[in-house]
Coordinates of C-alpha atoms and ligand atoms in Angstrom, one line a residue:
M1 CA -3.5 67.6 19.1
D2 CA -3.7 70.6 16.8
A3 CA -6.9 72.1 18.2
Q4 CA -7.0 75.0 15.7
L5 CA -6.8 72.7 12.7
L6 CA -9.6 70.6 14.0
E7 CA -11.8 73.6 14.8
R8 CA -11.2 75.0 11.3
T9 CA -12.1 71.8 9.6
A10 CA -15.2 71.2 11.8
R11 CA -16.5 74.7 10.9
E12 CA -15.7 74.2 7.2
L13 CA -18.0 71.2 7.3
V14 CA -21.0 73.1 8.5
P15 CA -21.2 76.4 6.6
E16 CA -24.5 78.0 5.9
R17 CA -26.6 76.2 3.2
K18 CA -24.3 73.1 3.0
G19 CA -24.4 69.6 4.4
I20 CA -22.6 66.3 4.0
L21 CA -23.3 63.3 1.7
A22 CA -22.7 59.9 3.3
A23 CA -21.6 57.7 0.4
D24 CA -19.7 55.3 2.7
E25 CA -21.9 52.2 2.4
S26 CA -20.0 49.0 3.0
M27 CA -19.9 46.5 0.1
G28 CA -22.7 44.5 1.7
T29 CA -25.0 47.5 2.2
I30 CA -24.5 49.0 -1.3
G31 CA -24.8 45.5 -2.7
K32 CA -28.2 45.2 -1.1
R33 CA -29.3 48.6 -2.4
F34 CA -28.1 47.8 -5.9
E35 CA -29.7 44.4 -5.9
A36 CA -33.1 45.8 -4.9
L37 CA -32.9 47.9 -8.1
G38 CA -31.5 45.1 -10.3
I39 CA -28.0 46.7 -10.5
G40 CA -25.0 44.4 -10.3
S41 CA -22.5 45.2 -7.6
S42 CA -18.8 45.2 -8.7
E43 CA -15.8 47.4 -7.9
E44 CA -16.5 49.1 -11.3
S45 CA -20.2 49.6 -10.9
R46 CA -19.8 51.0 -7.4
R47 CA -17.1 53.4 -8.7
D48 CA -19.3 54.4 -11.7
Y49 CA -22.2 55.2 -9.5
R50 CA -20.3 57.2 -7.0
E51 CA -18.4 59.0 -9.7
M52 CA -21.7 59.9 -11.2
L53 CA -22.8 61.5 -7.9
F54 CA -19.5 63.3 -7.2
T55 CA -19.2 64.8 -10.7
T56 CA -22.7 66.3 -10.6
P57 CA -22.3 69.9 -11.8
D58 CA -22.2 72.5 -9.0
I59 CA -22.8 70.0 -6.3
G60 CA -20.3 71.9 -4.1
E61 CA -22.9 74.6 -3.7
Y62 CA -24.9 72.3 -1.5
L63 CA -22.3 69.9 -0.1
S64 CA -19.4 70.7 2.2
G65 CA -18.1 67.1 2.5
V66 CA -18.6 63.5 1.4
I67 CA -17.9 60.5 3.5
L68 CA -16.2 57.7 1.5
F69 CA -15.8 54.0 2.0
D70 CA -12.3 52.5 2.1
E71 CA -12.7 51.1 -1.4
T72 CA -13.7 54.4 -2.9
I73 CA -10.9 56.6 -1.4
R74 CA -8.4 54.4 -3.2
Q75 CA -10.2 54.6 -6.6
E76 CA -9.6 56.7 -9.7
A77 CA -12.4 58.3 -11.7
S78 CA -12.8 57.3 -15.3
D79 CA -10.7 60.3 -16.4
G80 CA -7.8 59.2 -14.3
R81 CA -8.2 61.7 -11.4
L82 CA -8.3 60.2 -7.9
I83 CA -11.8 60.3 -6.5
T84 CA -10.5 62.5 -3.7
Q85 CA -9.3 64.9 -6.4
V86 CA -12.7 64.9 -8.0
L87 CA -14.2 66.0 -4.7
K88 CA -11.6 68.6 -4.1
D89 CA -12.2 70.0 -7.6
Q90 CA -15.8 70.5 -6.6
G91 CA -14.8 72.3 -3.4
V92 CA -15.9 69.3 -1.3
I93 CA -13.9 67.9 1.6
P94 CA -13.2 64.1 1.5
G95 CA -14.0 62.1 4.6
I96 CA -13.7 58.4 5.4
K97 CA -15.7 55.9 7.4
V98 CA -13.3 54.2 9.8
D99 CA -15.4 51.8 11.8
K100 CA -15.3 48.2 10.8
S101 CA -19.1 47.8 11.0
T102 CA -21.2 46.1 13.7
V103 CA -21.1 42.6 15.2
D104 CA -23.8 41.0 17.4
M105 CA -23.1 42.1 20.9
P106 CA -22.0 38.9 22.7
L107 CA -24.4 37.6 25.4
S108 CA -26.8 40.4 24.6
P109 CA -29.4 39.2 22.1
G110 CA -30.7 41.8 19.6
E111 CA -27.9 44.3 20.3
K112 CA -24.9 45.5 18.2
Y113 CA -21.4 46.5 19.0
T114 CA -19.3 48.6 16.6
Q115 CA -15.8 47.3 16.1
G116 CA -12.6 48.8 14.5
L117 CA -10.4 50.3 17.3
D118 CA -7.5 47.8 16.8
G119 CA -5.0 49.2 14.3
L120 CA -7.0 52.4 14.0
A121 CA -4.1 54.8 14.5
D122 CA -2.2 53.2 11.6
R123 CA -5.3 53.3 9.3
L124 CA -5.8 57.0 10.2
A125 CA -2.3 57.9 9.3
E126 CA -2.8 56.3 5.8
Y127 CA -6.1 58.2 5.3
V128 CA -4.4 61.5 6.2
E129 CA -1.8 60.7 3.4
M130 CA -4.7 60.1 1.0
G131 CA -6.2 63.5 1.7
A132 CA -9.1 62.7 4.1
R133 CA -9.8 65.5 6.6
F134 CA -12.6 64.0 8.6
T135 CA -14.0 60.6 9.6
K136 CA -17.1 58.8 10.7
W137 CA -17.9 56.0 13.2
R138 CA -21.4 54.7 13.6
A139 CA -22.7 53.0 16.7
V140 CA -26.2 51.3 16.5
I141 CA -28.7 51.2 19.4
T142 CA -31.9 49.2 19.0
I143 CA -35.1 49.7 20.9
G144 CA -37.0 46.5 21.7
E145 CA -38.2 44.2 24.5
G146 CA -35.7 44.8 27.3
I147 CA -33.2 46.6 25.1
P148 CA -31.1 48.7 24.9
T149 CA -29.1 47.5 27.9
R150 CA -26.7 49.7 29.9
A151 CA -23.9 47.4 28.8
C152 CA -24.6 48.1 25.1
I153 CA -25.0 51.8 25.6
E154 CA -21.8 52.1 27.6
A155 CA -19.7 49.8 25.4
N156 CA -20.7 51.7 22.3
A157 CA -20.3 55.2 23.8
R158 CA -16.8 54.2 25.0
A159 CA -15.8 53.0 21.6
L160 CA -17.1 56.3 20.0
A161 CA -15.0 58.3 22.5
L162 CA -11.8 56.3 21.9
Y163 CA -12.4 56.6 18.1
A164 CA -12.8 60.4 18.4
A165 CA -9.6 60.7 20.5
F166 CA -7.6 58.7 18.0
C167 CA -8.9 60.9 15.1
Q168 CA -8.2 64.1 16.8
E169 CA -4.6 63.0 17.6
A170 CA -4.2 62.3 13.9
G171 CA -5.6 65.8 12.9
L172 CA -8.9 64.4 11.6
V173 CA -12.3 65.7 12.7
P174 CA -14.4 62.8 14.0
I175 CA -18.1 62.6 13.3
V176 CA -19.5 60.8 16.3
E177 CA -22.6 58.9 15.2
P178 CA -24.7 57.2 17.9
E179 CA -27.7 56.0 15.9
V180 CA -30.9 54.9 17.7
L181 CA -32.6 52.9 15.0
I182 CA -36.0 53.9 13.7
D183 CA -36.9 50.2 13.3
G184 CA -39.7 49.0 15.6
T185 CA -43.1 49.9 17.1
H186 CA -41.8 52.3 19.8
S187 CA -43.3 55.7 20.4
I188 CA -41.6 59.0 20.0
E189 CA -41.3 59.3 23.8
Q190 CA -39.5 55.9 23.9
C191 CA -37.1 57.2 21.2
E192 CA -36.6 60.3 23.2
I193 CA -35.6 58.4 26.4
V194 CA -33.2 56.2 24.6
T195 CA -31.7 59.0 22.5
E196 CA -31.1 61.1 25.6
W197 CA -29.5 58.2 27.5
M198 CA -27.2 57.4 24.6
L199 CA -26.2 61.1 24.1
R200 CA -25.5 61.8 27.7
T201 CA -23.4 58.6 28.0
T202 CA -21.5 59.5 24.8
F203 CA -20.7 63.0 25.9
A204 CA -19.6 61.7 29.4
A205 CA -17.2 59.3 27.6
L206 CA -16.0 62.0 25.2
R207 CA -15.0 64.1 28.2
E208 CA -13.2 61.2 29.9
H209 CA -11.2 60.7 26.8
N210 CA -10.3 64.4 26.5
V211 CA -12.0 64.9 23.2
H212 CA -11.9 68.5 22.0
L213 CA -15.6 69.3 21.5
K214 CA -15.0 72.3 19.2
G215 CA -13.1 69.9 16.9
M216 CA -15.8 67.3 16.3
L217 CA -19.3 67.0 14.9
L218 CA -22.3 64.9 16.2
K219 CA -24.4 62.8 13.8
P220 CA -27.5 61.7 15.7
N221 CA -30.8 60.3 14.7
M222 CA -33.8 62.6 14.9
V223 CA -36.2 61.8 17.7
I224 CA -39.1 60.1 15.9
S225 CA -41.6 57.3 16.4
G226 CA -40.7 53.8 15.3
K227 CA -41.3 52.9 11.6
E228 CA -44.0 50.4 12.6
A229 CA -45.5 52.4 15.4
Q230 CA -49.3 52.9 15.2
Q231 CA -49.0 56.6 15.8
Q232 CA -46.6 58.2 13.4
S233 CA -45.0 61.6 14.4
G234 CA -45.5 64.7 12.2
F235 CA -42.6 67.0 11.3
E236 CA -43.3 69.7 13.9
E237 CA -43.4 67.0 16.6
V238 CA -40.2 65.5 15.4
A239 CA -38.6 68.9 15.3
R240 CA -39.6 69.8 18.8
Y241 CA -38.7 66.5 20.4
T242 CA -35.4 66.4 18.6
V243 CA -34.2 70.0 19.3
E244 CA -35.3 69.9 22.9
C245 CA -33.5 66.6 23.5
L246 CA -30.3 68.0 21.8
L247 CA -30.5 71.2 23.9
R248 CA -30.5 69.1 27.0
C249 CA -27.6 66.8 26.0
V250 CA -25.2 68.5 23.5
P251 CA -22.7 71.1 24.8
A252 CA -22.7 74.4 22.9
A253 CA -19.0 73.9 22.2
V254 CA -19.9 71.3 19.5
P255 CA -19.9 73.4 16.3
G256 CA -22.4 71.3 14.4
I257 CA -25.0 68.6 14.4
V258 CA -25.5 66.7 11.1
F259 CA -28.4 64.3 11.1
L260 CA -28.6 60.9 9.6
S261 CA -31.8 60.1 7.7
G262 CA -32.1 56.6 9.1
G263 CA -34.9 55.2 6.9
Q264 CA -37.0 58.3 6.6
T265 CA -38.3 59.1 3.1
D266 CA -36.3 61.8 1.3
V267 CA -39.1 64.4 1.6
Q268 CA -39.7 63.6 5.3
A269 CA -35.9 64.1 6.0
S270 CA -36.0 67.5 4.3
A271 CA -39.3 68.5 6.0
N272 CA -38.2 67.5 9.5
L273 CA -34.9 69.4 9.2
N274 CA -36.7 72.4 7.8
A275 CA -39.2 72.4 10.7
M276 CA -36.3 72.6 13.2
H277 CA -35.1 75.8 11.5
T278 CA -38.5 77.4 11.2
M279 CA -39.4 76.6 14.9
Y280 CA -36.1 77.6 16.5
D281 CA -33.5 80.2 15.9
D282 CA -30.4 81.1 17.8
L283 CA -29.5 77.5 18.4
P284 CA -26.0 77.0 19.9
W285 CA -24.8 74.7 17.1
E286 CA -25.2 74.5 13.3
L287 CA -28.0 72.1 12.4
S288 CA -27.4 70.3 9.1
F289 CA -27.5 66.9 7.4
S290 CA -25.3 64.0 6.6
Y291 CA -27.7 61.8 4.8
A292 CA -27.1 58.6 2.8
R293 CA -30.4 57.1 1.8
A294 CA -32.4 60.4 1.8
L295 CA -29.9 61.9 -0.7
Q296 CA -29.3 58.8 -2.8
E297 CA -32.6 57.0 -3.1
G298 CA -33.8 59.0 -6.1
P299 CA -30.5 59.3 -8.1
M300 CA -29.7 55.6 -7.6
K301 CA -33.0 54.5 -8.9
T302 CA -32.8 56.9 -11.9
W303 CA -29.2 55.8 -12.7
G304 CA -30.1 52.1 -12.5
G305 CA -26.7 51.0 -13.6
D306 CA -26.9 52.6 -17.0
A307 CA -24.3 55.3 -18.0
G308 CA -26.9 56.7 -20.4
N309 CA -29.0 57.8 -17.4
A310 CA -26.1 59.6 -15.6
E311 CA -27.2 63.1 -16.5
K312 CA -30.8 62.6 -15.5
A313 CA -29.6 61.0 -12.2
Q314 CA -27.3 63.9 -11.5
K315 CA -30.3 66.3 -11.9
V316 CA -32.3 64.2 -9.4
F317 CA -29.3 64.2 -7.0
R318 CA -28.7 68.0 -7.4
H319 CA -32.4 68.7 -6.7
R320 CA -32.3 66.6 -3.5
A321 CA -29.2 68.3 -2.3
K322 CA -30.7 71.6 -3.0
M323 CA -33.9 70.7 -1.1
N324 CA -31.8 69.8 2.0
S325 CA -29.7 72.9 1.6
A326 CA -32.9 75.0 1.7
A327 CA -34.1 72.9 4.7
R328 CA -30.9 73.7 6.5
S329 CA -32.0 77.4 6.7
G330 CA -35.7 76.8 7.1
S331 CA -36.6 78.0 3.5
Y332 CA -37.7 74.6 2.2
S333 CA -41.3 74.0 1.2
E334 CA -42.9 70.9 -0.4
D335 CA -43.9 73.1 -3.4
M336 CA -40.2 73.2 -4.3
E337 CA -40.3 69.5 -5.0
Q338 CA -42.0 70.3 -8.4
E339 CA -38.8 72.0 -9.6
Q340 CA -37.3 68.5 -10.1
A341 CA -39.1 68.0 -13.4
A342 CA -37.3 71.1 -14.8
Ligands
LIG1 P1 -28.7 57.3 6.4 O1 -28.9 58.8 6.1 O2 -29.2 56.4 5.3 O3 -29.3 56.9 7.7 O4 -27.2 57.0 6.5 C1 -26.4 57.9 7.2 C2 -25.2 57.2 7.6 O5 -24.1 57.6 7.2 C3 -25.3 56.0 8.4 O6 -24.0 55.7 9.0

């Protein structure tokens, strides 16, 4: 393992003012998001959409990296450049999602298991050839009646740790994503208990598998009430519960924590991240974002499958990236949302 290379890449992904765009939706997921907006999903439309995002002028001011899906990392932009080259030309590091999505956890109703370890080393070698420098693997934990179970927590944590070890051996920085879903009626306290359980189990597994903590990033959910909970948590509450939970569970050797947005609205995801920075300084790790929905909702809607809307959509995207860049240093305010019209 080249520890220095991994540490350098990990730090490059969490510089001041920058975060990560997750644009690694599987065909099924992006298909559903397109369908909801009446956009047809084809290899070409998915390429056009993502090319629109990646060619947004000056996007490298706000983004350090982009996570791609297997289809995209193999594609060329309309001007013939490889998509990875488009990103590099913007000063953005290409990354790749390497899990093979979730399956229903056998004999454990309502739970998911993330697959993709078989053949992983060979796939990683190919992605290194293609210019990827970091990876992502997402585990999904659901809160509900009698779940999560210990079996689900442990199986997913084990897979995350093995994934991270394979990546580091290949010279790729793993983003370890144990996501506790926002779906459900649970309270913020229940989310806190499950998030803490999953994080502690994940870091125990990472240690058992000799994962170099300085050469990885953590991508957790924020600690937040369920989407259908009667009592919805405000941003200062989310910030306090989240940071306190992370302080208890995440070793200081980890260089950065990059949140997923997980179904929060785009403004909520910015306001919550911002509150963490206004309420805490001197945290042991960089605290940034790796959003998919909270960065893409606006631009996808504006684009709507029509190349004629590309420039407008890019403005919406740049604005959203800028808001999160501000949130990452605690200098965001909702007044700044008005700038978008300009
Ligand atoms: P969301 O920000 O939409 O939760 O997506 C982040 C991600 O990459 C999930 O794997």
